[in-house]
PDB file of C-alpha atoms in Angstrom:
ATOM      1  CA  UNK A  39      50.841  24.507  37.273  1.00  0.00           C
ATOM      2  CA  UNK A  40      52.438  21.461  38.369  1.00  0.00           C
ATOM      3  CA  UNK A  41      55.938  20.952  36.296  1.00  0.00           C
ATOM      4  CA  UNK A  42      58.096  17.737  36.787  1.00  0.00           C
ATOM      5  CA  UNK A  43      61.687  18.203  34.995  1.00  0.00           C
ATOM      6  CA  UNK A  44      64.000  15.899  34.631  1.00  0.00           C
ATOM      7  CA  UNK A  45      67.481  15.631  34.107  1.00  0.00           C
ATOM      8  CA  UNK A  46      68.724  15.143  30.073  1.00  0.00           C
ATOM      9  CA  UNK A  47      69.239  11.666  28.763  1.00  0.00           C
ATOM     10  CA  UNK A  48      72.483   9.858  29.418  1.00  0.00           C
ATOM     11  CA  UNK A  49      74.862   6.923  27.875  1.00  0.00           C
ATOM     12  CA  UNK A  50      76.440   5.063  30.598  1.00  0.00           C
ATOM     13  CA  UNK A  51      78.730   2.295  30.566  1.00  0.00           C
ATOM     14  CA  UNK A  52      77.907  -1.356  31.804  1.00  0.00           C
ATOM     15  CA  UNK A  53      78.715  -2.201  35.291  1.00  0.00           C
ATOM     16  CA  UNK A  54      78.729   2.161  35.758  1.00  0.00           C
ATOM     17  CA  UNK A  55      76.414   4.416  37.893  1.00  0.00           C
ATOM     18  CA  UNK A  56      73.924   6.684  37.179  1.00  0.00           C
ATOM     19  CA  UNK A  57      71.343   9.373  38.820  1.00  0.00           C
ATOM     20  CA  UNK A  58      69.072  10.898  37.435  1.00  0.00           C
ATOM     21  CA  UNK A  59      67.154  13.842  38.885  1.00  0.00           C
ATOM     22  CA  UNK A  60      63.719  15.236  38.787  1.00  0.00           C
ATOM     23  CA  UNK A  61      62.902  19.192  40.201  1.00  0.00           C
ATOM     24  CA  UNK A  62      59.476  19.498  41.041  1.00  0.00           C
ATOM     25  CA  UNK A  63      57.411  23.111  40.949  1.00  0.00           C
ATOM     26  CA  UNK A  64      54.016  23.955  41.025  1.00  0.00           C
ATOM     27  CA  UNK A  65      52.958  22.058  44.245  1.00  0.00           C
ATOM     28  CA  UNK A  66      54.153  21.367  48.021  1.00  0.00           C
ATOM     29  CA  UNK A  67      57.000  18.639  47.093  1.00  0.00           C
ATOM     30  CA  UNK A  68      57.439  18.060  50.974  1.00  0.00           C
ATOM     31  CA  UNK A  69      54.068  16.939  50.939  1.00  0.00           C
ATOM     32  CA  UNK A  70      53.890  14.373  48.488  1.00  0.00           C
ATOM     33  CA  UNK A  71      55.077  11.226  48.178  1.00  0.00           C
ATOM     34  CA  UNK A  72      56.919  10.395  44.810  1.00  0.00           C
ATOM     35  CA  UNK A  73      57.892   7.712  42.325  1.00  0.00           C
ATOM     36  CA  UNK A  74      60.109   6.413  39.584  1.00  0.00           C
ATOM     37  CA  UNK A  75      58.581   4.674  36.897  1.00  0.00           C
ATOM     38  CA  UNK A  76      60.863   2.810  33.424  1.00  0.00           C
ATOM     39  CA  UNK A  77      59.552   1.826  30.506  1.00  0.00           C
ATOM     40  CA  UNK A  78      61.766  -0.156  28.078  1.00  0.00           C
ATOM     41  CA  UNK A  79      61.444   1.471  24.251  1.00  0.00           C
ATOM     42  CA  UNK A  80      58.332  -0.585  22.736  1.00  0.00           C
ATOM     43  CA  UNK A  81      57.297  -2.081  26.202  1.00  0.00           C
ATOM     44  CA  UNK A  82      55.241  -1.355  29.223  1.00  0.00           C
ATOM     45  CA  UNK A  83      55.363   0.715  32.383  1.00  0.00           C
ATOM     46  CA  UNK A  84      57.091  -1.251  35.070  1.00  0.00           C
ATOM     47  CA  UNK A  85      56.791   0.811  39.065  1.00  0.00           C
ATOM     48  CA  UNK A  86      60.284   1.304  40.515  1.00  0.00           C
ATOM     49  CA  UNK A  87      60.241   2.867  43.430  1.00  0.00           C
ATOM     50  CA  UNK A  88      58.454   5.115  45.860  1.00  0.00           C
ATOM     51  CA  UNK A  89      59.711   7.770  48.734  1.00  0.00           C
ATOM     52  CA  UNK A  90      57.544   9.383  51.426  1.00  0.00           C
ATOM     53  CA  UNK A  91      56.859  12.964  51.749  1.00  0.00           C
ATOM     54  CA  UNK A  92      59.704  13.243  54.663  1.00  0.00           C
ATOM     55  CA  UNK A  93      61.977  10.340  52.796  1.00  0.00           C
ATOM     56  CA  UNK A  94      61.581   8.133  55.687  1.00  0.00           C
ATOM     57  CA  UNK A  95      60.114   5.443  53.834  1.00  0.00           C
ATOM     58  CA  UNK A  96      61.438   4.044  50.921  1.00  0.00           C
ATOM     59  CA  UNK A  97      59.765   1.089  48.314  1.00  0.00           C
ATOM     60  CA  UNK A  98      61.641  -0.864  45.683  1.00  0.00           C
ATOM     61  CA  UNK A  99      59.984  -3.627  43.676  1.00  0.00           C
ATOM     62  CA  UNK A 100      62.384  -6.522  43.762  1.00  0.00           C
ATOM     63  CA  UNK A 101      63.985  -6.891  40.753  1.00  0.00           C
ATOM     64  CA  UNK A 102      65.888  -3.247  41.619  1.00  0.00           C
ATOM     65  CA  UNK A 103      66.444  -4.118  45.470  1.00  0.00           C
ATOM     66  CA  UNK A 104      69.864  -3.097  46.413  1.00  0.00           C
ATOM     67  CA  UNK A 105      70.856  -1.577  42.933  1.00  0.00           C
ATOM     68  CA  UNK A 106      68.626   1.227  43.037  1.00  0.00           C
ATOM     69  CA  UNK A 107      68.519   4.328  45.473  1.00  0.00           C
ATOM     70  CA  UNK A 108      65.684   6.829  45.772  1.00  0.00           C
ATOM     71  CA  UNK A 109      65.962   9.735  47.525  1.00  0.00           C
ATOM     72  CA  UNK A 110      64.695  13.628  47.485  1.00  0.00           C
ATOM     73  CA  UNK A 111      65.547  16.697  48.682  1.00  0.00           C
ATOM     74  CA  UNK A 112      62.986  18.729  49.912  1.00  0.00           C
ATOM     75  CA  UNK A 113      65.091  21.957  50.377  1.00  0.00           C
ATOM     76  CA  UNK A 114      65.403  22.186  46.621  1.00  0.00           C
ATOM     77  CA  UNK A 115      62.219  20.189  45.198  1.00  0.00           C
ATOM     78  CA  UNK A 116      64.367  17.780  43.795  1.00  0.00           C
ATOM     79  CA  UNK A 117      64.296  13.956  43.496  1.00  0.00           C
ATOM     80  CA  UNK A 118      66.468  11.219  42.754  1.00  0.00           C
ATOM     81  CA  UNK A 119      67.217   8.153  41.403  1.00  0.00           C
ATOM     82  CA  UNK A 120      70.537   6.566  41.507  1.00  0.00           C
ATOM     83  CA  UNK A 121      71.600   2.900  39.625  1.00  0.00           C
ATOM     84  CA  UNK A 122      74.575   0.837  40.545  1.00  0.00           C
ATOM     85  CA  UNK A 123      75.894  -1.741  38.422  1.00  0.00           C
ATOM     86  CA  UNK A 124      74.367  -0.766  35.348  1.00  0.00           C
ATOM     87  CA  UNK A 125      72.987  -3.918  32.667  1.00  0.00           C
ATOM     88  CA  UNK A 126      71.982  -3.602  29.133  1.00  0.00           C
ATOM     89  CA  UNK A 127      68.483  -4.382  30.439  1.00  0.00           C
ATOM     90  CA  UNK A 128      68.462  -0.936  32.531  1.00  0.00           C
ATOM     91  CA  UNK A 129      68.281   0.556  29.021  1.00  0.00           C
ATOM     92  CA  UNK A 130      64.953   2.453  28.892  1.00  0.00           C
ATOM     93  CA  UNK A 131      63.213   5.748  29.810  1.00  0.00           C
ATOM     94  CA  UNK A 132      62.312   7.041  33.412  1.00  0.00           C
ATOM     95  CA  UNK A 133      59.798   8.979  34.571  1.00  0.00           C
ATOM     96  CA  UNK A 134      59.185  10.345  37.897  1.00  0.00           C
ATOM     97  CA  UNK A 135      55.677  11.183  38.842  1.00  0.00           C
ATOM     98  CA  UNK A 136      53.824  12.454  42.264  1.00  0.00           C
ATOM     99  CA  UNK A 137      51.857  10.678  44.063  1.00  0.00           C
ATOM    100  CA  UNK A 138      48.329  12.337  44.686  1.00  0.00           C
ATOM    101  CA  UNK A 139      47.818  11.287  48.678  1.00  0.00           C
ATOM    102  CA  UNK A 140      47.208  14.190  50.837  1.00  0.00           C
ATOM    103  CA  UNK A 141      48.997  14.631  54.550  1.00  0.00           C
ATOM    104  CA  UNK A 142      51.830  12.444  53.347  1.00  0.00           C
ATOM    105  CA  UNK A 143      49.527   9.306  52.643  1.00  0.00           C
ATOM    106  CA  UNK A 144      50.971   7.025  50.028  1.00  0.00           C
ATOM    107  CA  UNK A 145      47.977   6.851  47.345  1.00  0.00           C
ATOM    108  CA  UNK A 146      50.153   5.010  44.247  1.00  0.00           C
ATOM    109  CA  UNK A 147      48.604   6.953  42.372  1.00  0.00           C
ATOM    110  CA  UNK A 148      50.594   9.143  40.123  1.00  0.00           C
ATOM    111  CA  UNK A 149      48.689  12.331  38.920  1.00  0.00           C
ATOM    112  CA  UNK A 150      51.336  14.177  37.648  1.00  0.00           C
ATOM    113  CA  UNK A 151      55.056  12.602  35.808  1.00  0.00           C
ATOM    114  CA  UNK A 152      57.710  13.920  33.949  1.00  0.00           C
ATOM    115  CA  UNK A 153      58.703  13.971  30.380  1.00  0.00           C
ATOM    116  CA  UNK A 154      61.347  11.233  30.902  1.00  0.00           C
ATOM    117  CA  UNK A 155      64.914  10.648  30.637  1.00  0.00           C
ATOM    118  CA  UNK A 156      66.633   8.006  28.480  1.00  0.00           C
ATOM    119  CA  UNK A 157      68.994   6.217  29.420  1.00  0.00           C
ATOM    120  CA  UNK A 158      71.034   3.734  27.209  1.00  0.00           C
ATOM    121  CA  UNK A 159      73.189   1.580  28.204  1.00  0.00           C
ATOM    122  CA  UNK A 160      76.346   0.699  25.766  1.00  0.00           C
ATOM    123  CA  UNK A 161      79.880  -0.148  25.844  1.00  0.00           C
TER     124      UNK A 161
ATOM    125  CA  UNK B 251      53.578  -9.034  45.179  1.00  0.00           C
ATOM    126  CA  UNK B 252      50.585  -8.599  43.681  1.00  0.00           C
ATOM    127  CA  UNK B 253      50.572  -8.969  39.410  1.00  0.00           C
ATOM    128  CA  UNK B 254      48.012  -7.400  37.107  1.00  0.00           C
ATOM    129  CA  UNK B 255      46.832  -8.768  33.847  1.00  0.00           C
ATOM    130  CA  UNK B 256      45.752  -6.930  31.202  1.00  0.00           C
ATOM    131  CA  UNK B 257      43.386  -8.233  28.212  1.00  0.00           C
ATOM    132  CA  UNK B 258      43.315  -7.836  25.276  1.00  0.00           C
ATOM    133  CA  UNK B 259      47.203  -6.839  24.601  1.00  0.00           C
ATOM    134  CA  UNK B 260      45.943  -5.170  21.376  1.00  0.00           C
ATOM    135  CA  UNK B 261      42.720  -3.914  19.831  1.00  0.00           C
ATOM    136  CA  UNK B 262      41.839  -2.713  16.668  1.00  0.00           C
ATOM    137  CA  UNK B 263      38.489  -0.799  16.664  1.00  0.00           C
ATOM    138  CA  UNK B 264      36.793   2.369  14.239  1.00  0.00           C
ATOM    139  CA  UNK B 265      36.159   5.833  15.085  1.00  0.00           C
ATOM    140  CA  UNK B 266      32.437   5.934  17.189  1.00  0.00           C
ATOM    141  CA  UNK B 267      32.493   1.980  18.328  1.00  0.00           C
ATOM    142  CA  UNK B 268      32.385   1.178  21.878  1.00  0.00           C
ATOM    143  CA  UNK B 269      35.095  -0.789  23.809  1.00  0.00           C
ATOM    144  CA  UNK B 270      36.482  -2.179  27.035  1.00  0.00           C
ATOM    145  CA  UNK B 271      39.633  -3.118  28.231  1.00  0.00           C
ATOM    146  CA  UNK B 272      40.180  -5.671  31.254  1.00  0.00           C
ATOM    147  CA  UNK B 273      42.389  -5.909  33.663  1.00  0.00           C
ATOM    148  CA  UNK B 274      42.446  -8.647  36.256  1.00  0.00           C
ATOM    149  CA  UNK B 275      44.557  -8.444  39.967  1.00  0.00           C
ATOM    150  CA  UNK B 276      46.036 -11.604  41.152  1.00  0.00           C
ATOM    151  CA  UNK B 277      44.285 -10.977  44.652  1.00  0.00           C
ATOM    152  CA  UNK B 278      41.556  -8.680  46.096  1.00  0.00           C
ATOM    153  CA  UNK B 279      42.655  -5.056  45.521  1.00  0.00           C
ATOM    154  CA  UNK B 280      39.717  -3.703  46.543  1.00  0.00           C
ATOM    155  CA  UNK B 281      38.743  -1.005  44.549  1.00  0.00           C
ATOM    156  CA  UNK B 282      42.968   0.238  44.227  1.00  0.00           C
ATOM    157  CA  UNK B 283      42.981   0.421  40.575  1.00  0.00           C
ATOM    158  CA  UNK B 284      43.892   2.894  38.586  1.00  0.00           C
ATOM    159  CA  UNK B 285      43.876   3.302  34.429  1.00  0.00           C
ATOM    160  CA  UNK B 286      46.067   5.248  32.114  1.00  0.00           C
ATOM    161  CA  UNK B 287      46.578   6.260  28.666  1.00  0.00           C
ATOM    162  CA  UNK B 288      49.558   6.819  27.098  1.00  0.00           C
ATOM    163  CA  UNK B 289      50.680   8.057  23.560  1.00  0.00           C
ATOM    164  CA  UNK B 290      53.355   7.391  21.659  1.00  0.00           C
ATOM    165  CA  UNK B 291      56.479   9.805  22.563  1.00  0.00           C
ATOM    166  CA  UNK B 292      54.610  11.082  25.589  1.00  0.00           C
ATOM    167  CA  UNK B 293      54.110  10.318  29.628  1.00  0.00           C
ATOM    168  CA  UNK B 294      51.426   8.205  30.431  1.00  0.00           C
ATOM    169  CA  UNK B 295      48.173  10.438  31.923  1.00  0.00           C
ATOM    170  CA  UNK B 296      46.297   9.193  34.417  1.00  0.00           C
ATOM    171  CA  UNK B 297      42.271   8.489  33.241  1.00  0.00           C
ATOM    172  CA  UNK B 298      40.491   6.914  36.354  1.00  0.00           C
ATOM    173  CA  UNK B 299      41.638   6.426  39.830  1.00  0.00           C
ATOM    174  CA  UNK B 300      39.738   4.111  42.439  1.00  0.00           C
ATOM    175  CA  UNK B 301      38.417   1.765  39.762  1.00  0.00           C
ATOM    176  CA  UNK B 302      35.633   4.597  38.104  1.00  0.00           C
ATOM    177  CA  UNK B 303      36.686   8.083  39.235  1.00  0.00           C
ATOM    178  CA  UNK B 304      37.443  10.282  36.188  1.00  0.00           C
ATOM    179  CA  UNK B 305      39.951  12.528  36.710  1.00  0.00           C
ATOM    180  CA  UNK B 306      39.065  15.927  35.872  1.00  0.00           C
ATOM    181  CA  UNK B 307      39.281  17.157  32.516  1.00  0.00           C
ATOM    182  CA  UNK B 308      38.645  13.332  31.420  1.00  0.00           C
ATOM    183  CA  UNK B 309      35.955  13.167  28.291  1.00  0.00           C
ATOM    184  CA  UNK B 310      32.754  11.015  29.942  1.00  0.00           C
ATOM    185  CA  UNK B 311      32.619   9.029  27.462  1.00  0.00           C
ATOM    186  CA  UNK B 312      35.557   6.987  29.350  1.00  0.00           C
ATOM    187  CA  UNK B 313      33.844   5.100  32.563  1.00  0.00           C
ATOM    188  CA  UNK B 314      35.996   2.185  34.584  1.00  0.00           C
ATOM    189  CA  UNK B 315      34.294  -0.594  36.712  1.00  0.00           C
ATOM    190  CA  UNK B 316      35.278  -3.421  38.643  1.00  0.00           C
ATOM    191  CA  UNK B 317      35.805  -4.299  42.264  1.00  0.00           C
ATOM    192  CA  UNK B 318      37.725  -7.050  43.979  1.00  0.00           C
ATOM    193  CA  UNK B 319      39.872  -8.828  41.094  1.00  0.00           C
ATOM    194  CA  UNK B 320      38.026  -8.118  38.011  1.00  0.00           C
ATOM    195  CA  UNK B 321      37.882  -3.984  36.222  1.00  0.00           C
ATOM    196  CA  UNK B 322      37.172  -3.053  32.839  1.00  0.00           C
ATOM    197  CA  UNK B 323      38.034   0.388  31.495  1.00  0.00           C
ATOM    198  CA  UNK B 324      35.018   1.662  28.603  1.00  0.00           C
ATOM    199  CA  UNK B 325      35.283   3.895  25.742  1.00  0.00           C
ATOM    200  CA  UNK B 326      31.634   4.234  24.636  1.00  0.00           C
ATOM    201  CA  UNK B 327      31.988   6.028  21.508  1.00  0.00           C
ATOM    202  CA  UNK B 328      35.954   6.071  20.161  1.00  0.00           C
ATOM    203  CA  UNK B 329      37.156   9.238  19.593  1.00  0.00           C
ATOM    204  CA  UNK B 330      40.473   9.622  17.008  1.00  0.00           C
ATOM    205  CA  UNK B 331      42.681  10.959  19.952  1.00  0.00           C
ATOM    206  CA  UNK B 332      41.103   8.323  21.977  1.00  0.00           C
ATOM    207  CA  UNK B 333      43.744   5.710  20.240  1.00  0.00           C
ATOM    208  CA  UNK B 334      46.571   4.963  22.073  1.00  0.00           C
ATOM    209  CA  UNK B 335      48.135   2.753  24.537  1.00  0.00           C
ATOM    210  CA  UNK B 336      45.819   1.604  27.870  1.00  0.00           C
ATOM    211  CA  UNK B 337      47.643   0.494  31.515  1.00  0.00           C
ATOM    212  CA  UNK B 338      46.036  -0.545  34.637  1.00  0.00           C
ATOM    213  CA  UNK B 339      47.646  -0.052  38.174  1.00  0.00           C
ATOM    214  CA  UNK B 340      47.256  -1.647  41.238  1.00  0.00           C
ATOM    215  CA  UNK B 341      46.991   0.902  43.991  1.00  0.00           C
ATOM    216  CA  UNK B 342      46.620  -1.569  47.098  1.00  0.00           C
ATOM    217  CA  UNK B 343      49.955  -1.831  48.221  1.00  0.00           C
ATOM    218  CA  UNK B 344      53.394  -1.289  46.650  1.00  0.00           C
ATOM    219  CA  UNK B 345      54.857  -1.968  44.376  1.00  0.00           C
ATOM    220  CA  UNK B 346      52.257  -0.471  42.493  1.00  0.00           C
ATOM    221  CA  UNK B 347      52.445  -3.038  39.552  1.00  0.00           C
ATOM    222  CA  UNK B 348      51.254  -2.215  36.025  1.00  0.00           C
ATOM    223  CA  UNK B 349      49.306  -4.195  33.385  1.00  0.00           C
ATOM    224  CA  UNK B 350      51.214  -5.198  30.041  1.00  0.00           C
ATOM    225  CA  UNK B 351      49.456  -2.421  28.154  1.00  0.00           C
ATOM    226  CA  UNK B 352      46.675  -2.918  25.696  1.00  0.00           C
ATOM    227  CA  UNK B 353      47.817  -0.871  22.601  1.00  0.00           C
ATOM    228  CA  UNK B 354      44.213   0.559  20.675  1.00  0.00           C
ATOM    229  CA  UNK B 355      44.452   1.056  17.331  1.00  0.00           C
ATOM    230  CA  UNK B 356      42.594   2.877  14.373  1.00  0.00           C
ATOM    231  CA  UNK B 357      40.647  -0.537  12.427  1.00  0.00           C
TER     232      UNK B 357
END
């Protein structure tokens, strides 16, 4: 059975950094591409960020470009997510989710996500 | 970067009616789109990938269509778990941009 967990929710400071981290059983996680997806409380789903299979090749949509850092570890199934300079508007819940392209193909299409972790952002 | 727009934003329909959802791509995506449904407290679960392939386990009575700009995402006969919030995803290219959502609810 494919299991995404991910790390508990946080409170973080503005202008603080985060990660959050998501361990991955169930499949071959150095296969896959991955992704990180945030939904604001009440909103919609708004796509992060992607990493290859190998973590070679990253993706960021712009409005996280240079604030936000994917990155896995295959050795230990494990991906993650790290924010810099933390805003009120980063406030929301992410989910990490596999992609379902075989051979290391990038499908964007997530088959599989994790339960979420909140993260609030207060001073 | 390619936006997606979703339509209706909400919809208010009775057990056993029929109804569609549509989603239009600000260019040619091909046939890249995916739909999901999500429910309140949970992850979203993917429905239909490629514009009309159900993914397993998915009740036939949900069927997607569409090619180019224009999809639609069907419901022929509304179930009660069946109401809950609707996204299309473009799977072209990244980012792999969402629709607003188009939340379903019990009429």
């Amino acid at each position: 059975e494919v299991q995404l967990v991910q790390s508990g929710g946080v409170v973080v400071k503005p202008g603080g950094t985060l990660r959050v981290s998501c361990e991955a059983s169930g499949f071959a996680f150095d296969e896959k591409a991955m992704h990180w997806v945030r939904q604001v409380p009440g909103k919609g789903l708004e796509w992060l960020s992607s990493i290859s299979w190998d973590g070679g090749t990253t993706d960021y949509t712009d409005s996280v470009k240079g604030r936000f850092t994917i990155s896995r570890d295959n050795t230990k199934s494990s991906l993650f997510l790290q924010v810099d300079s933390l805003t009120f508007e980063d406030t929301g819940f992410y989910y990490c989710a596999k992609d379902t392209g075989n051979l290391g193909e990038l499908s964007l299409t997530l088959d599989h996500w994790g339960q979420g972790t909140l993260v609030t952002v207060s001073a | 970067d390619i936006q997606m727009t979703q339509s209706p934003s909400s919809l208010s329909a009775a057990v056993g009616d029929r109804v569609s959802i549509t989603c239009r791509a600000s260019q040619n995506i091909d046939i890249y789109l995916n739909w999901y449904q999500q429910k309140p407290g949970k992850a979203p679960k993917l429905l239909i990938h490629v514009a009309s392939a159900l993914e397993s386990g998915v009740p036939s009575r949900f069927s997607g269509s569409g090619s180019g700009t224009d999809f639609t995402l069907t419901i022929s006969s509304l179930q009660p778990e069946d109401f809950a919030t609707y996204y299309c995803q473009q799977s072209y290219s990244p980012p792999g941009a969402f629709g607003q959502g188009t939340r379903l609810d019990i009429k």
